[in-house]
CSV table of C-alpha atoms in Angstrom, one decimal:
chain,number,residue,atom,x,y,z
M,1,ARG,CA,7.0,14.9,-4.2
M,2,LYS,CA,3.9,12.5,-5.4
M,3,GLU,CA,3.5,9.8,-2.2
M,4,VAL,CA,3.7,7.3,-4.9
M,5,GLU,CA,6.2,7.3,-7.9
M,6,GLN,CA,5.8,5.7,-10.7
M,7,ASP,CA,8.3,6.0,-13.8
M,8,PRO,CA,5.7,6.2,-16.8
M,9,GLY,CA,7.6,3.9,-19.1
M,10,PRO,CA,6.8,3.2,-21.7
M,11,PHE,CA,8.8,-0.1,-21.6
M,12,ASN,CA,8.8,-2.2,-25.3
M,13,VAL,CA,10.1,-5.3,-24.7
M,14,PRO,CA,10.0,-8.5,-27.1
M,15,GLU,CA,7.2,-11.2,-26.3
M,16,GLY,CA,9.6,-13.8,-24.0
M,17,ALA,CA,11.7,-10.8,-22.1
M,18,THR,CA,11.7,-10.4,-19.3
M,19,VAL,CA,10.6,-6.6,-17.4
M,20,ALA,CA,11.2,-5.4,-14.0
M,21,PHE,CA,8.9,-2.1,-12.9
M,22,ASN,CA,9.8,-0.3,-9.3
M,23,CYS,CA,7.6,2.2,-7.4
M,24,THR,CA,9.2,4.1,-4.3
M,25,TYR,CA,7.0,5.7,-1.8
M,26,SER,CA,7.2,8.6,0.7
M,27,ASN,CA,5.6,7.5,3.5
M,28,SER,CA,7.1,5.5,6.0
M,29,ALA,CA,4.0,4.5,7.8
M,30,SER,CA,2.0,2.1,4.8
M,31,GLN,CA,1.2,-0.4,5.4
M,32,SER,CA,0.7,-2.7,2.6
M,33,PHE,CA,1.1,-2.8,-0.9
M,34,PHE,CA,-0.5,-4.1,-4.2
M,35,TRP,CA,0.0,-3.9,-7.3
M,36,TYR,CA,-2.9,-3.2,-10.7
M,37,ARG,CA,-3.0,-3.8,-14.3
M,38,GLN,CA,-5.5,-1.2,-15.9
M,39,ASP,CA,-6.4,-2.0,-20.1
M,40,CYS,CA,-6.2,0.9,-22.9
M,41,ARG,CA,-9.7,2.4,-21.5
M,42,LYS,CA,-10.6,0.1,-18.4
M,43,GLU,CA,-11.3,0.1,-15.4
M,44,PRO,CA,-8.2,-0.9,-12.8
M,45,LYS,CA,-8.3,-4.7,-11.6
M,46,LEU,CA,-6.0,-5.7,-8.2
M,47,LEU,CA,-2.8,-7.8,-10.1
M,48,MET,CA,-1.6,-9.6,-6.6
M,49,SER,CA,-0.3,-8.3,-2.6
M,50,VAL,CA,2.9,-7.5,-1.9
M,51,TYR,CA,4.3,-9.3,0.4
M,52,SER,CA,7.4,-8.2,3.4
M,53,SER,CA,9.0,-11.7,2.0
M,54,GLY,CA,8.5,-11.3,-1.6
M,55,ASN,CA,5.7,-13.5,-3.4
M,56,GLU,CA,5.3,-15.1,-6.8
M,57,ASP,CA,2.2,-15.6,-9.1
M,58,GLY,CA,3.1,-17.5,-12.1
M,59,ARG,CA,4.7,-15.0,-14.6
M,60,PHE,CA,4.4,-12.7,-11.7
M,61,THR,CA,7.1,-11.9,-8.8
M,62,ALA,CA,6.9,-8.7,-6.4
M,63,GLN,CA,8.8,-7.8,-4.1
M,64,LEU,CA,9.4,-5.3,-1.3
M,65,ASN,CA,11.6,-3.2,0.3
M,66,ARG,CA,10.7,-1.7,3.5
M,67,ALA,CA,13.9,-0.7,4.3
M,68,SER,CA,14.4,1.7,0.6
M,69,GLN,CA,10.2,2.3,0.2
M,70,TYR,CA,10.2,0.3,-3.1
M,71,ILE,CA,7.8,-1.9,-5.2
M,72,SER,CA,8.9,-3.7,-7.6
M,73,LEU,CA,6.9,-6.1,-10.5
M,74,LEU,CA,8.7,-8.6,-12.1
M,75,ILE,CA,7.3,-10.5,-15.3
M,76,ARG,CA,9.2,-13.1,-16.8
M,77,ASP,CA,8.4,-14.2,-20.3
M,78,SER,CA,6.7,-11.6,-20.8
M,79,LYS,CA,3.0,-12.0,-23.4
M,80,LEU,CA,1.4,-9.9,-25.3
M,81,SER,CA,-1.6,-9.7,-23.6
M,82,ASP,CA,0.6,-8.3,-20.7
M,83,SER,CA,0.6,-5.1,-22.8
M,84,ALA,CA,-1.4,-2.8,-20.0
M,85,THR,CA,-0.4,0.0,-17.6
M,86,TYR,CA,0.9,-1.5,-14.9
M,87,LEU,CA,-0.3,0.4,-10.9
M,88,CYS,CA,2.0,0.3,-8.0
M,89,VAL,CA,-0.7,1.1,-5.0
M,90,VAL,CA,-0.5,1.8,-1.6
M,91,LYS,CA,-2.3,2.1,1.7
M,92,LYS,CA,-1.3,4.6,4.4
M,93,LYS,CA,-4.0,4.2,7.1
M,94,ALA,CA,-6.9,2.4,7.3
M,95,ASP,CA,-9.1,2.7,3.9
M,96,LYS,CA,-6.9,4.4,2.0
M,97,LEU,CA,-5.7,3.4,-0.9
M,98,ILE,CA,-2.7,6.1,-2.9
M,99,PHE,CA,-2.6,4.3,-6.1
M,100,GLY,CA,1.0,5.4,-8.6
M,101,THR,CA,0.4,7.1,-11.6
M,102,GLY,CA,1.0,3.5,-13.6
M,103,THR,CA,3.9,2.0,-15.7
M,104,ARG,CA,3.1,1.0,-19.2
M,105,LEU,CA,4.4,-1.6,-20.7
M,106,GLN,CA,3.8,-2.5,-24.3
M,107,VAL,CA,5.3,-6.4,-25.7
M,108,PHE,CA,5.6,-6.9,-28.9
M,109,PRO,CA,6.1,-10.1,-30.5
U,1,ASN,CA,-22.0,-11.1,-13.0
U,2,ALA,CA,-22.9,-6.8,-12.8
U,3,GLY,CA,-20.5,-6.4,-10.5
U,4,VAL,CA,-20.0,-1.5,-9.9
U,5,THR,CA,-22.0,0.1,-11.7
U,6,GLN,CA,-22.0,3.7,-13.5
U,7,THR,CA,-24.3,5.3,-15.5
U,8,PRO,CA,-23.4,7.5,-17.5
U,9,LYS,CA,-20.6,6.1,-19.2
U,10,PHE,CA,-19.1,8.8,-21.2
U,11,ARG,CA,-20.9,12.7,-20.6
U,12,VAL,CA,-20.3,16.5,-21.8
U,13,LEU,CA,-21.2,19.5,-20.3
U,14,LYS,CA,-21.3,23.1,-20.5
U,15,THR,CA,-19.9,24.5,-17.5
U,16,GLY,CA,-22.3,26.1,-14.3
U,17,GLN,CA,-24.2,23.1,-15.4
U,18,SER,CA,-24.9,20.5,-12.8
U,19,MET,CA,-24.9,16.6,-13.1
U,20,THR,CA,-25.5,13.2,-11.1
U,21,LEU,CA,-23.6,10.1,-11.6
U,22,LEU,CA,-24.6,6.9,-9.7
U,23,CYS,CA,-22.9,3.8,-8.6
U,24,ALA,CA,-24.2,1.4,-8.3
U,25,GLN,CA,-22.8,-2.6,-6.6
U,26,ASP,CA,-24.2,-5.5,-6.3
U,27,MET,CA,-22.0,-7.2,-3.6
U,28,ASN,CA,-23.3,-6.2,-1.1
U,29,HIS,CA,-20.0,-4.4,0.1
U,30,GLU,CA,-19.9,-1.5,3.1
U,31,TYR,CA,-16.8,0.5,1.8
U,32,MET,CA,-17.6,3.0,-1.8
U,33,TYR,CA,-15.3,5.2,-3.4
U,34,TRP,CA,-15.5,7.9,-6.1
U,35,TYR,CA,-11.9,8.6,-8.6
U,36,ARG,CA,-11.0,10.9,-10.7
U,37,GLN,CA,-7.9,9.5,-13.2
U,38,ASP,CA,-6.6,12.0,-14.6
U,39,PRO,CA,-3.1,11.9,-17.5
U,40,GLY,CA,-0.4,12.3,-15.3
U,41,MET,CA,-2.0,12.5,-12.4
U,42,GLY,CA,-3.6,9.0,-11.5
U,43,LEU,CA,-5.9,7.6,-9.7
U,44,ARG,CA,-7.4,10.8,-6.5
U,45,LEU,CA,-9.9,10.0,-4.3
U,46,ILE,CA,-12.9,13.0,-3.9
U,47,HIS,CA,-15.4,10.9,-1.5
U,48,TYR,CA,-15.4,7.8,-0.5
U,49,SER,CA,-18.0,6.4,2.2
U,50,VAL,CA,-17.9,3.7,5.1
U,51,GLY,CA,-21.4,2.1,5.9
U,52,GLU,CA,-24.9,3.5,4.4
U,53,GLY,CA,-25.5,7.3,5.5
U,54,THR,CA,-22.0,7.8,5.6
U,55,THR,CA,-19.6,9.7,3.2
U,56,ALA,CA,-16.6,11.3,4.1
U,57,LYS,CA,-13.9,13.4,1.7
U,58,GLY,CA,-10.6,12.2,0.2
U,59,GLU,CA,-8.4,13.8,-1.7
U,60,VAL,CA,-10.1,15.8,-4.0
U,61,PRO,CA,-13.4,17.2,-2.7
U,62,ASP,CA,-13.3,20.6,-3.4
U,63,GLY,CA,-17.2,20.9,-6.8
U,64,TYR,CA,-18.1,17.3,-5.5
U,65,ASN,CA,-21.8,15.9,-3.3
U,66,VAL,CA,-21.8,12.5,-2.5
U,67,SER,CA,-24.3,10.0,-1.3
U,68,ARG,CA,-24.9,7.0,-0.1
U,69,LEU,CA,-29.1,6.9,0.2
U,70,LYS,CA,-28.8,3.0,-0.4
U,71,LYS,CA,-25.8,0.7,0.7
U,72,GLN,CA,-25.3,-0.6,-3.0
U,73,ASN,CA,-25.7,2.9,-4.4
U,74,PHE,CA,-23.0,5.7,-3.8
U,75,LEU,CA,-24.5,9.1,-5.7
U,76,LEU,CA,-21.5,11.7,-7.2
U,77,GLY,CA,-22.8,15.3,-7.9
U,78,LEU,CA,-21.2,17.8,-9.5
U,79,GLU,CA,-23.0,21.0,-8.7
U,80,SER,CA,-21.8,23.5,-11.4
U,81,ALA,CA,-19.5,22.2,-13.2
U,82,ALA,CA,-16.1,23.5,-14.9
U,83,PRO,CA,-13.5,22.9,-17.5
U,84,SER,CA,-11.5,21.2,-14.9
U,85,GLN,CA,-13.4,18.7,-14.2
U,86,THR,CA,-13.3,16.8,-17.1
U,87,SER,CA,-11.9,13.3,-16.7
U,88,VAL,CA,-12.5,9.9,-16.4
U,89,TYR,CA,-14.2,8.8,-13.0
U,90,PHE,CA,-14.2,5.6,-10.9
U,91,CYS,CA,-16.3,4.1,-9.1
U,92,ALA,CA,-15.1,1.6,-6.7
U,93,SER,CA,-16.7,-0.6,-3.9
U,94,SER,CA,-14.6,-3.2,-1.5
U,95,TYR,CA,-15.0,-5.7,2.1
U,96,ALA,CA,-14.6,-3.0,4.8
U,97,GLY,CA,-11.4,-1.1,4.6
U,98,ALA,CA,-10.4,-2.5,1.8
U,99,ASN,CA,-7.9,-4.2,4.0
U,100,THR,CA,-6.9,-6.8,1.4
U,101,GLY,CA,-6.1,-3.9,-0.9
U,102,GLU,CA,-8.7,-5.4,-3.7
U,103,LEU,CA,-11.4,-2.2,-4.7
U,104,PHE,CA,-13.6,-3.8,-7.3
U,105,PHE,CA,-13.9,-1.0,-10.3
U,106,GLY,CA,-16.5,0.0,-12.6
U,107,GLU,CA,-15.6,1.0,-16.4
U,108,GLY,CA,-15.5,4.4,-15.5
U,109,SER,CA,-17.8,7.4,-17.2
U,110,ARG,CA,-16.1,9.9,-19.1
U,111,LEU,CA,-17.4,14.0,-18.2
U,112,THR,CA,-16.3,16.1,-20.4
U,113,VAL,CA,-16.9,19.9,-19.4
U,114,LEU,CA,-16.9,23.1,-22.2
């Protein structure tokens, strides 16, 4: 079983839609959680951290459920520019980040 | 705003050839990493360094060597390339321990081994 699992998608949604991605992790000792965004044939970039209390950054909301060991990312009012692959990332212990395989989002007009 | 720079961007090798990927960062980061990204596998850590003169093995270190002689540079070497090493290689750097979760990545190096 992979340490971090994501639905690969693709999720095809119209502009303005709300879309949610989930990610599960297997190591209950995982310390920190993040979402990265990766555009086609580009490098990954940090989108946002995920806090236990949940956090929001504009149209993006991240949630963490430690009991069920899953992380979610909600995107409201999707834009064409949101089309990308979203990587779930878990920090296990010092200095090690474990990346999920990513969920691909395609927003269409 | 150079950030993290990788060279070369593209390379085609024959099985058994050797090569070195160079990563340079200008952010004075202590930590540097080499990842490979393959379809369906996600980013996997090859080797990393927590400071000048130090290196450590990651998840998939076999077939690769690294060196960090200068703080700003992290080299990844393939001594005898194999087709299984065909991949996209990303270098990244971070402030100490990536406590904020933020790794700064280079643009990637696409390597094909025939």
